[in-house]
PDB file of N, CA and C in Angstrom:
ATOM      1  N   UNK J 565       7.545 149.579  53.653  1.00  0.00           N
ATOM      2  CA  UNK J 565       7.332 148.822  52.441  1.00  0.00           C
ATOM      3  C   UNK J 565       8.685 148.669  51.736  1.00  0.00           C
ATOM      4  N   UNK J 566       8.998 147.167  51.231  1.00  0.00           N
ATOM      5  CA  UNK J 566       9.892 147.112  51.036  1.00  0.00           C
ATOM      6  C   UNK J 566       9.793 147.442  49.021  1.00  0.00           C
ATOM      7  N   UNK J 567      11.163 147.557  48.574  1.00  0.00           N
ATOM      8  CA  UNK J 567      10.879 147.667  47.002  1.00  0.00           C
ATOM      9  C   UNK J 567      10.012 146.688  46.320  1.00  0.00           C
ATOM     10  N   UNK J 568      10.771 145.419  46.692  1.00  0.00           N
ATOM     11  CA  UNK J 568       9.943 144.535  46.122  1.00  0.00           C
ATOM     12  C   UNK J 568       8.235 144.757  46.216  1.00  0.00           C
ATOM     13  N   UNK J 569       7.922 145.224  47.509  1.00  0.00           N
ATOM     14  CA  UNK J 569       6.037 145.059  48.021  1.00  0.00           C
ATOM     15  C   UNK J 569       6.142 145.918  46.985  1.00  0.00           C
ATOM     16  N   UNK J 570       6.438 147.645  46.724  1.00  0.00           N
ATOM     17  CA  UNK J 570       6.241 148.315  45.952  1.00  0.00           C
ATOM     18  C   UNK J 570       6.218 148.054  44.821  1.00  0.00           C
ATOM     19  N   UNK J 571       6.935 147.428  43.862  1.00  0.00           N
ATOM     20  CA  UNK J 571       6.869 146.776  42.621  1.00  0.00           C
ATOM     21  C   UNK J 571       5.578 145.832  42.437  1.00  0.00           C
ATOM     22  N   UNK J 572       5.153 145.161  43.388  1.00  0.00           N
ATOM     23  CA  UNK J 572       4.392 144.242  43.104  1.00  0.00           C
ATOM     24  C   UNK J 572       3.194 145.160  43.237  1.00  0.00           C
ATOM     25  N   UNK J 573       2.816 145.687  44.260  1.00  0.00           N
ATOM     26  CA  UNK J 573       1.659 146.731  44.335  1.00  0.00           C
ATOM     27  C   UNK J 573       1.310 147.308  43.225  1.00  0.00           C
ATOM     28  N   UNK J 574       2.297 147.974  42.535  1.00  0.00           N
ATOM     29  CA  UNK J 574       1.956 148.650  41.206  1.00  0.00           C
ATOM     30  C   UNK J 574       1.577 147.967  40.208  1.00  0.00           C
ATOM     31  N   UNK J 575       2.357 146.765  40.015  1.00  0.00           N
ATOM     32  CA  UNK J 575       2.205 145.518  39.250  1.00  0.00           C
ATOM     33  C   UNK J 575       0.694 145.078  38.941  1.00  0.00           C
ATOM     34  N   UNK J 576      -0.054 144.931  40.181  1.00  0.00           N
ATOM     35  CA  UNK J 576      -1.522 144.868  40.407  1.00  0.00           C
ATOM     36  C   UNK J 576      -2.221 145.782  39.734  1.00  0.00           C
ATOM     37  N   UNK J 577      -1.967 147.130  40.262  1.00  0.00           N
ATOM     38  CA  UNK J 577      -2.342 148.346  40.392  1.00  0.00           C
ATOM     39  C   UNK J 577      -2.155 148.364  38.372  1.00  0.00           C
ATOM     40  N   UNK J 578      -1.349 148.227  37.826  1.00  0.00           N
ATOM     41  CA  UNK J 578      -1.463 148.752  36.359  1.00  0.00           C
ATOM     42  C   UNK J 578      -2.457 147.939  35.711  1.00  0.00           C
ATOM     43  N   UNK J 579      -2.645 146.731  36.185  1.00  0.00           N
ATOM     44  CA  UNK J 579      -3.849 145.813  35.334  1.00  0.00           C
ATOM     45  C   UNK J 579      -4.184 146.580  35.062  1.00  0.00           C
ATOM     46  N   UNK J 580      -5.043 148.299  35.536  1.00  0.00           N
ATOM     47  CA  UNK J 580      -6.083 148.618  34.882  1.00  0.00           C
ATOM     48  C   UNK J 580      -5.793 150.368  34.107  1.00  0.00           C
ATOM     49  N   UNK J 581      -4.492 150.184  33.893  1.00  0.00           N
ATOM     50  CA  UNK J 581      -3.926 151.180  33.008  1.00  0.00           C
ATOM     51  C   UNK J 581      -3.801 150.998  31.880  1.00  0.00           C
ATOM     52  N   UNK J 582      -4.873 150.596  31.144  1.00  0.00           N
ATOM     53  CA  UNK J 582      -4.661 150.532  29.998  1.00  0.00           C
ATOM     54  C   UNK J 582      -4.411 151.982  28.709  1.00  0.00           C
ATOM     55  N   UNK J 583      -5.360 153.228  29.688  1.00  0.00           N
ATOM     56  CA  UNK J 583      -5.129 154.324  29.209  1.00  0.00           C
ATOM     57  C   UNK J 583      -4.046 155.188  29.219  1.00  0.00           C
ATOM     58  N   UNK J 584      -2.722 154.823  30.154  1.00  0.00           N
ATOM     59  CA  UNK J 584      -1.445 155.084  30.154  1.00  0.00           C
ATOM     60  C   UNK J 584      -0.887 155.041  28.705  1.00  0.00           C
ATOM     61  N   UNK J 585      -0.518 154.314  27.753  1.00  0.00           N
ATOM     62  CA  UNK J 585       0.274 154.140  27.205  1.00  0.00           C
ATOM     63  C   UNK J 585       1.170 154.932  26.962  1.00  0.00           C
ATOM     64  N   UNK J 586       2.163 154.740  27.849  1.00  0.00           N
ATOM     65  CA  UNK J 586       3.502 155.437  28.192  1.00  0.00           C
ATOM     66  C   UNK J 586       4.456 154.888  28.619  1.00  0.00           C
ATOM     67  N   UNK J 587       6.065 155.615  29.070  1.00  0.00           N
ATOM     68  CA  UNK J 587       6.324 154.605  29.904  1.00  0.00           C
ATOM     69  C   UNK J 587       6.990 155.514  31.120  1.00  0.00           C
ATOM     70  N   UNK J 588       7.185 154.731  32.325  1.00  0.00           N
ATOM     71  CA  UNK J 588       7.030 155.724  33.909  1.00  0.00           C
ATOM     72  C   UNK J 588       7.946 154.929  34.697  1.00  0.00           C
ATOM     73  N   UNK J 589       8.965 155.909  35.329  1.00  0.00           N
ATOM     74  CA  UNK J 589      10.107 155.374  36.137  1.00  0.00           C
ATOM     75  C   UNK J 589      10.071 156.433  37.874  1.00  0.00           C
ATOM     76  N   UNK J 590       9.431 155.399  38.795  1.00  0.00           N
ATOM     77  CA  UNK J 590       9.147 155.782  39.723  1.00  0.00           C
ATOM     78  C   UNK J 590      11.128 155.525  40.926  1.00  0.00           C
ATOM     79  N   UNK J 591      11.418 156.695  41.184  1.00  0.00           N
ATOM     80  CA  UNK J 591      12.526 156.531  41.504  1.00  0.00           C
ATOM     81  C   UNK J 591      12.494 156.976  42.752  1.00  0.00           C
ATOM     82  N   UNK J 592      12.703 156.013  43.832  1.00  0.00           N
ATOM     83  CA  UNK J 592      12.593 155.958  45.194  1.00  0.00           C
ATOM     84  C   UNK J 592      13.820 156.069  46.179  1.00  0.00           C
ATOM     85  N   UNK J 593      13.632 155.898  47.108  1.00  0.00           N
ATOM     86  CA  UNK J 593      14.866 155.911  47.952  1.00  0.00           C
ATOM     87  C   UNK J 593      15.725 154.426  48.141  1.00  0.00           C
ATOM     88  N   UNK J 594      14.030 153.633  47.671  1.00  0.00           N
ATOM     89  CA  UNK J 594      15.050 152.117  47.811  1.00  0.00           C
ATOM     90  C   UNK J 594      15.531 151.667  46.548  1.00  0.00           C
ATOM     91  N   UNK J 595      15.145 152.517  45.573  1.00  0.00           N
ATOM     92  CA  UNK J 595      15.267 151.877  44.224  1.00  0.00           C
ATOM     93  C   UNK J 595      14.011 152.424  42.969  1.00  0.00           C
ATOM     94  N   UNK J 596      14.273 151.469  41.909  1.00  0.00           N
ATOM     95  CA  UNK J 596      13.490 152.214  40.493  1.00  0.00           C
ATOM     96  C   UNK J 596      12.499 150.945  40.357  1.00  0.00           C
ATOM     97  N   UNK J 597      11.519 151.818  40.151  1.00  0.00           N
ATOM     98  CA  UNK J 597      10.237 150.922  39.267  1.00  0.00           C
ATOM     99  C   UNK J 597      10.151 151.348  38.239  1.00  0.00           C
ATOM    100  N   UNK J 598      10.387 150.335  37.282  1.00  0.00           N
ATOM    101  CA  UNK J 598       9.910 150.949  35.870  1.00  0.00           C
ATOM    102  C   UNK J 598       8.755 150.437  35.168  1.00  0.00           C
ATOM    103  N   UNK J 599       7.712 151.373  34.060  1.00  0.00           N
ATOM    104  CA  UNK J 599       6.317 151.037  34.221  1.00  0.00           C
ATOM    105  C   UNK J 599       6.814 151.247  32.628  1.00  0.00           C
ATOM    106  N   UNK J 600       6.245 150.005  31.760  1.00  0.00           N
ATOM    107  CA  UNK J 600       6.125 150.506  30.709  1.00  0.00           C
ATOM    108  C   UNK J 600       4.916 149.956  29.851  1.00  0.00           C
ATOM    109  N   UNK J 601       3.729 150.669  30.181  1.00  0.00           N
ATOM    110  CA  UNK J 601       2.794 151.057  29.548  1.00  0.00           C
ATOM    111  C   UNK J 601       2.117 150.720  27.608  1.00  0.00           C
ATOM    112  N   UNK J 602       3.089 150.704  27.485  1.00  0.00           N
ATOM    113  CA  UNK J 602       3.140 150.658  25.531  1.00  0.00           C
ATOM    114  C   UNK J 602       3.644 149.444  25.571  1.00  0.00           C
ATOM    115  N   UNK J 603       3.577 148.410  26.349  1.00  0.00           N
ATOM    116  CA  UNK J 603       2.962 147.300  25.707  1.00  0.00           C
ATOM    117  C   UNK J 603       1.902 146.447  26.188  1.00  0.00           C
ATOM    118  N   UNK J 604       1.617 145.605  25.907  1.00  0.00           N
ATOM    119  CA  UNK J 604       0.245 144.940  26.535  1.00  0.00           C
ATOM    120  C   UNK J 604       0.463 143.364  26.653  1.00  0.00           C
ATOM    121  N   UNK J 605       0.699 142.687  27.736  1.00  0.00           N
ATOM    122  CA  UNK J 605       0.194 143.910  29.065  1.00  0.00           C
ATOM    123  C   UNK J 605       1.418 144.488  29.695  1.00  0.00           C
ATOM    124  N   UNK J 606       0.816 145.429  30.441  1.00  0.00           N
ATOM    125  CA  UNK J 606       2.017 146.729  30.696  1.00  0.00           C
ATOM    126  C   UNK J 606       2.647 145.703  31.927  1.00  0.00           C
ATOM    127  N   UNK J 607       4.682 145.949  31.713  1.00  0.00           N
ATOM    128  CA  UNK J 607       5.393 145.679  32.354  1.00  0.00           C
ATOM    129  C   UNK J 607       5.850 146.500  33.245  1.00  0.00           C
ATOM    130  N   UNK J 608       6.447 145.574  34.586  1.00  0.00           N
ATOM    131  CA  UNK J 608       6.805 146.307  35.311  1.00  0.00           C
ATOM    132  C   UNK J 608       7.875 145.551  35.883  1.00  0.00           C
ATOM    133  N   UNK J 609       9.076 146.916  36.340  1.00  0.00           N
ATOM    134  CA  UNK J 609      10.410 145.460  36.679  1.00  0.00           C
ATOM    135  C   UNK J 609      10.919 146.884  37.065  1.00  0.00           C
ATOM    136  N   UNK J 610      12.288 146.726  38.132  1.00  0.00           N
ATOM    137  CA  UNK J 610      13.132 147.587  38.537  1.00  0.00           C
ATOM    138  C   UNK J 610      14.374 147.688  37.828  1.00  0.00           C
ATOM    139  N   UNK J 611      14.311 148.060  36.437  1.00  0.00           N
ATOM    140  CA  UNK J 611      15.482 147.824  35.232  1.00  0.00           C
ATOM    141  C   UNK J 611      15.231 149.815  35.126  1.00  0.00           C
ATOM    142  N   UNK J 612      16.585 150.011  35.704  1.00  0.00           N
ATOM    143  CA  UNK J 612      16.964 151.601  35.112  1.00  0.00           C
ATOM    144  C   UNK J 612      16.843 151.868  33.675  1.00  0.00           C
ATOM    145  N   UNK J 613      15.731 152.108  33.150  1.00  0.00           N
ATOM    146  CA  UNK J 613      15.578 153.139  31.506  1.00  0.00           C
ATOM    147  C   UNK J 613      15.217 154.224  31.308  1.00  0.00           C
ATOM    148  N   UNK J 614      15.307 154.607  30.555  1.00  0.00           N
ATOM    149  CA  UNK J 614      15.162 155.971  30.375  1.00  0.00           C
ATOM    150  C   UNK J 614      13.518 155.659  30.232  1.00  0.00           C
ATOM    151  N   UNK J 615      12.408 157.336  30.603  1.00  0.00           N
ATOM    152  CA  UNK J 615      10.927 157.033  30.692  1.00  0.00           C
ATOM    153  C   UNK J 615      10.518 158.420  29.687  1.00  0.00           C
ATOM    154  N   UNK J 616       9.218 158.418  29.706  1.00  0.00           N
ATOM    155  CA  UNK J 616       8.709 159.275  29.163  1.00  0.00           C
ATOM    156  C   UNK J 616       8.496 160.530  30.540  1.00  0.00           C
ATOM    157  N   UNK J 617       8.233 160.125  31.692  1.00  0.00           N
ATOM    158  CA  UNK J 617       8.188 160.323  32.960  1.00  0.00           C
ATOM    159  C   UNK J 617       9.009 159.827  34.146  1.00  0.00           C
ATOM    160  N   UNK J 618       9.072 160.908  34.720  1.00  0.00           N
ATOM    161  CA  UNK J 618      10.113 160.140  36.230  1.00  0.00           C
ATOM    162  C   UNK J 618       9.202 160.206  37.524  1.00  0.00           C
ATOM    163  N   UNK J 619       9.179 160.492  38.521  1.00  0.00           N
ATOM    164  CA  UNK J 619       8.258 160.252  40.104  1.00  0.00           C
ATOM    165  C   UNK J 619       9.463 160.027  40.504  1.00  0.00           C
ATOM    166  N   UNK J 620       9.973 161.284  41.134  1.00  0.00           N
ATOM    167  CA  UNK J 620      11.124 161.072  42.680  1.00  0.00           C
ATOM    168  C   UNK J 620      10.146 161.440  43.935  1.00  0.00           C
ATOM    169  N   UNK J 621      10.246 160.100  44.708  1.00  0.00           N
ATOM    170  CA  UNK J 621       9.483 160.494  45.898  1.00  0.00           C
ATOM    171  C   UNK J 621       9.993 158.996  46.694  1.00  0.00           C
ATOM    172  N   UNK J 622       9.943 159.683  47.730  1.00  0.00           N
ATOM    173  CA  UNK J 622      10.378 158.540  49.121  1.00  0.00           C
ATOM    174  C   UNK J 622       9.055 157.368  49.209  1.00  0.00           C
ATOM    175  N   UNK J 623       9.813 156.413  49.563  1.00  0.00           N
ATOM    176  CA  UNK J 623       8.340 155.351  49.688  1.00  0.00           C
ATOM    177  C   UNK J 623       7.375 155.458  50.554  1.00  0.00           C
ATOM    178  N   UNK J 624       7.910 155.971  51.742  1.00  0.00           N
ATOM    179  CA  UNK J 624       7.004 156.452  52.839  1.00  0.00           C
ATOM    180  C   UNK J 624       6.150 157.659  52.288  1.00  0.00           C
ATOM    181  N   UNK J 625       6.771 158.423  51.654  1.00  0.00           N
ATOM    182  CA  UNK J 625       5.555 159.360  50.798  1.00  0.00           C
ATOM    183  C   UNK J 625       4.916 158.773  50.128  1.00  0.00           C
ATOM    184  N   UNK J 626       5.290 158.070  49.043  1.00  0.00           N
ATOM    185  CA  UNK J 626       3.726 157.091  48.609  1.00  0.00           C
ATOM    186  C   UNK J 626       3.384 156.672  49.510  1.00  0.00           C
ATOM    187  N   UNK J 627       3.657 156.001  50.132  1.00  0.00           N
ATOM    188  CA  UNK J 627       2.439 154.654  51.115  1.00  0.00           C
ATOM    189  C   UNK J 627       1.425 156.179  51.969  1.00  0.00           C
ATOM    190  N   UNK J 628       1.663 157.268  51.969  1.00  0.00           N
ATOM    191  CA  UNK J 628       0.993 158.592  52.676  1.00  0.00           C
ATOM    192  C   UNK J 628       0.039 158.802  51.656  1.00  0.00           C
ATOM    193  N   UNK J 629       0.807 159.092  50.500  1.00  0.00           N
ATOM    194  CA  UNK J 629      -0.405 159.495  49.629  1.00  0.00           C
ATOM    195  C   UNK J 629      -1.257 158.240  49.095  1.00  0.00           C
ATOM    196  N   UNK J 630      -0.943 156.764  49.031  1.00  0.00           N
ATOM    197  CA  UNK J 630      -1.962 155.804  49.065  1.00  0.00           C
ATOM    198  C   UNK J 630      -3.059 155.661  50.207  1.00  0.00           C
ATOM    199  N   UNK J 631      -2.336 156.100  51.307  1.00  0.00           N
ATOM    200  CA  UNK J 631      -3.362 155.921  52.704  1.00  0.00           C
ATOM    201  C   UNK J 631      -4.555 157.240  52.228  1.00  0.00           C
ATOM    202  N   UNK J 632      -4.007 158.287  51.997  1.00  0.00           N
ATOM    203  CA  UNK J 632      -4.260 159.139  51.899  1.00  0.00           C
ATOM    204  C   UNK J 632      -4.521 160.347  52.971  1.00  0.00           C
ATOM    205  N   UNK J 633      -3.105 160.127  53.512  1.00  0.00           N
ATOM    206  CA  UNK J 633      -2.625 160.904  54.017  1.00  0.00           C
ATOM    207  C   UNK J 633      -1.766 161.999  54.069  1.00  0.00           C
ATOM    208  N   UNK J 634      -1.358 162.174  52.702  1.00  0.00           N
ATOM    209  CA  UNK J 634      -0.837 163.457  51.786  1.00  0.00           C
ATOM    210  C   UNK J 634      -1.875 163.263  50.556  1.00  0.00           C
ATOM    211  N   UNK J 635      -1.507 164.807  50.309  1.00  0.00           N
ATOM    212  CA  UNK J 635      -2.408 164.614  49.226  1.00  0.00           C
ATOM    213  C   UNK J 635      -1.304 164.856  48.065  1.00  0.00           C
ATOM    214  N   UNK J 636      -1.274 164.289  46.834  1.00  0.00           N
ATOM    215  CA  UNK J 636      -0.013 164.175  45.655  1.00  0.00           C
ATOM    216  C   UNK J 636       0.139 165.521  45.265  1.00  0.00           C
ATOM    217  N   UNK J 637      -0.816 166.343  44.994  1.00  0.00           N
ATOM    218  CA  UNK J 637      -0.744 167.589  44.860  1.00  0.00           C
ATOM    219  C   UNK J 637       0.094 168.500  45.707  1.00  0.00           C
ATOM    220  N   UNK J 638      -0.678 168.769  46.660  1.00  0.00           N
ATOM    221  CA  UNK J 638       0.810 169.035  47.730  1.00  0.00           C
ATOM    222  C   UNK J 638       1.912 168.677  48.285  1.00  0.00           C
ATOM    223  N   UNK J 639       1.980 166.979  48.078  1.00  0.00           N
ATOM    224  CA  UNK J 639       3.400 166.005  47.812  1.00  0.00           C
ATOM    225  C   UNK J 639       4.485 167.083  46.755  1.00  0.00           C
ATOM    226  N   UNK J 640       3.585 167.343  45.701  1.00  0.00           N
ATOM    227  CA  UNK J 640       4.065 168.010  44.230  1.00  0.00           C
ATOM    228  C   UNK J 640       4.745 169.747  45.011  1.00  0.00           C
ATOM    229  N   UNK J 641       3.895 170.059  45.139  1.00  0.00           N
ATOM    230  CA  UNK J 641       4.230 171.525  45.591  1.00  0.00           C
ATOM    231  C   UNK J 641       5.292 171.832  46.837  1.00  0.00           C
ATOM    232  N   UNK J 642       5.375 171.067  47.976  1.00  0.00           N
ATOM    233  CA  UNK J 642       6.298 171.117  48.850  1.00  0.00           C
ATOM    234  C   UNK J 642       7.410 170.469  48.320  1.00  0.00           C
ATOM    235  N   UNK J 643       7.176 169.507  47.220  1.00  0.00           N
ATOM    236  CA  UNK J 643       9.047 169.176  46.504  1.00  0.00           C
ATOM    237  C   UNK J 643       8.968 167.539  46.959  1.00  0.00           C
ATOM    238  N   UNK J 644       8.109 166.789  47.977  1.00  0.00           N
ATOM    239  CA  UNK J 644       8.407 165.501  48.335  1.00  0.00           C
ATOM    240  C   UNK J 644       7.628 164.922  47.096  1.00  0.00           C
ATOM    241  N   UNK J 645       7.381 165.221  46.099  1.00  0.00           N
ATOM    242  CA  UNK J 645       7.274 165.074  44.863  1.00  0.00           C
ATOM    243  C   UNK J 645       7.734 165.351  43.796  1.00  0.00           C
ATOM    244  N   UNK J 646       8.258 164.969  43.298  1.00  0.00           N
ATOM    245  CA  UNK J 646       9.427 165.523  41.751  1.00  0.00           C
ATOM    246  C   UNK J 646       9.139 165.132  40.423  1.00  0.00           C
ATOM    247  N   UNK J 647       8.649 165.841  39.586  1.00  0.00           N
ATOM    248  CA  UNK J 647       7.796 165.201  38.099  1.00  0.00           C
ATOM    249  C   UNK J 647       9.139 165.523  37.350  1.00  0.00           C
ATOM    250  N   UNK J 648       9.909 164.633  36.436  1.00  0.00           N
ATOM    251  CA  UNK J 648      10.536 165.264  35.464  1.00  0.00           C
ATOM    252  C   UNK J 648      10.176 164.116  33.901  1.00  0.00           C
ATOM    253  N   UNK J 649       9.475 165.003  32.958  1.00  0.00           N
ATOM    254  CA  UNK J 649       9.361 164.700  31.708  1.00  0.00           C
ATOM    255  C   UNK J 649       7.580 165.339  31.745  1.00  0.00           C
ATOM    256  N   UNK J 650       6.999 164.540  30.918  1.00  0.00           N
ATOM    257  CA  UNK J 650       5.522 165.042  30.694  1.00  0.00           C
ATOM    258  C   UNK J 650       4.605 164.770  31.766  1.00  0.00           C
ATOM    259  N   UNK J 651       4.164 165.768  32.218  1.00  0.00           N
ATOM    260  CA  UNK J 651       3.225 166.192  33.491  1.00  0.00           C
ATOM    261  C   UNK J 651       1.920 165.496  33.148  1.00  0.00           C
ATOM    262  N   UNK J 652       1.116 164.966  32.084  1.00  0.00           N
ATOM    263  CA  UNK J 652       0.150 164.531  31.630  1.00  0.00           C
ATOM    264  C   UNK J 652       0.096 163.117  32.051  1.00  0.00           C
ATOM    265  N   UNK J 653       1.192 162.705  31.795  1.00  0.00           N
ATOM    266  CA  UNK J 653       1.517 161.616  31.895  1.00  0.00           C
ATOM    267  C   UNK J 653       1.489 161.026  33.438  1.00  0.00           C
ATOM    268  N   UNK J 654       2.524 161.956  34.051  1.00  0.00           N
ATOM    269  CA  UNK J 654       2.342 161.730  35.485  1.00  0.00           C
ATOM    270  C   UNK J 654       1.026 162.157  36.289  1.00  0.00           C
ATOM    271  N   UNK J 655      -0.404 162.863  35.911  1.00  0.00           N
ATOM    272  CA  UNK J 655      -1.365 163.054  36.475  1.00  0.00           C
ATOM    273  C   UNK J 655      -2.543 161.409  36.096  1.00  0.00           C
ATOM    274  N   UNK J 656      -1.827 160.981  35.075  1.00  0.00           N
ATOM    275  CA  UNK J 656      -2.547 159.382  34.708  1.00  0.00           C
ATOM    276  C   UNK J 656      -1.967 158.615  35.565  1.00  0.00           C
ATOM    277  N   UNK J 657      -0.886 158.809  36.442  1.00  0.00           N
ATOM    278  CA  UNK J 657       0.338 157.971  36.868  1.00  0.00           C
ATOM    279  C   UNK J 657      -0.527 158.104  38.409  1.00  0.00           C
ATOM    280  N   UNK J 658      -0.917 158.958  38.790  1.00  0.00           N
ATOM    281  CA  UNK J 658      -1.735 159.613  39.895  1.00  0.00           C
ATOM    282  C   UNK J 658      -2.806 158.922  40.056  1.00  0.00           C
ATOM    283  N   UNK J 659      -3.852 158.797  39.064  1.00  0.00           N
ATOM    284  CA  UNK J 659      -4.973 157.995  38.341  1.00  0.00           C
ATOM    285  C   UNK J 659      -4.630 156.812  38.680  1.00  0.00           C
ATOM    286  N   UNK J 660      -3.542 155.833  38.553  1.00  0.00           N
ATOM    287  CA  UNK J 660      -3.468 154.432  38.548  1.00  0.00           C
ATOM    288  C   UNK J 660      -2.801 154.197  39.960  1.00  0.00           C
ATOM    289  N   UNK J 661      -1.928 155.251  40.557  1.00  0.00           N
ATOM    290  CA  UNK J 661      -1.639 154.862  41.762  1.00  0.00           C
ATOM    291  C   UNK J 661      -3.074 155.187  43.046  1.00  0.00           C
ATOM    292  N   UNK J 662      -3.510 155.766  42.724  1.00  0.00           N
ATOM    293  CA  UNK J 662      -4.676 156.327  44.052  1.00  0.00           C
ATOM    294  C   UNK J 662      -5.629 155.076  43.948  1.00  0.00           C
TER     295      UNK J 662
END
């Protein structure tokens, strides 16, 4: 999956985040998605900002844990998952990606 598919996937995927209101910077190996939540409707674009939340994880690890073939939890615990800022935030982030 290329960044772009990834951006757009999520893009879809937030239509129905309306309970996010936050904002979430998914930082990959190919690049940054940034999710920002607090406004309506929630944007999404690969512009480096600072987030309320970060998601370091390889894309091939998402597209695993979308198949569902990792599970995010243990993505989280073996480290091919990296939360830095509010953990609340990123378990809603979980919510809108699954």
């Amino acid at each position: 999956m290329t960044l772009q598919e990834l951006t757009d996937n999520i893009r879809t995927r937030v239509t129905q985040a309306d309970s996010l209101d936050a904002t979430a910077k998914l930082v990959t190996d190919q690049g940054i998605v940034f999710i920002d939540a607090k406004q309506s409707p929630t944007v999404v674009s690969n512009d480096d900002q600072p987030a309320d939340t970060e998601l370091h994880v390889k894309v091939a690890d998402l597209e695993r844990m979308a198949s569902g073939d990792l599970n995010p939890m243990m993505a989280f615990m073996t480290g091919k998952l990296k939360v830095k800022g509010d953990m609340g935030i990123a378990m809603k982030m979980g919510q809108v990606m699954g």
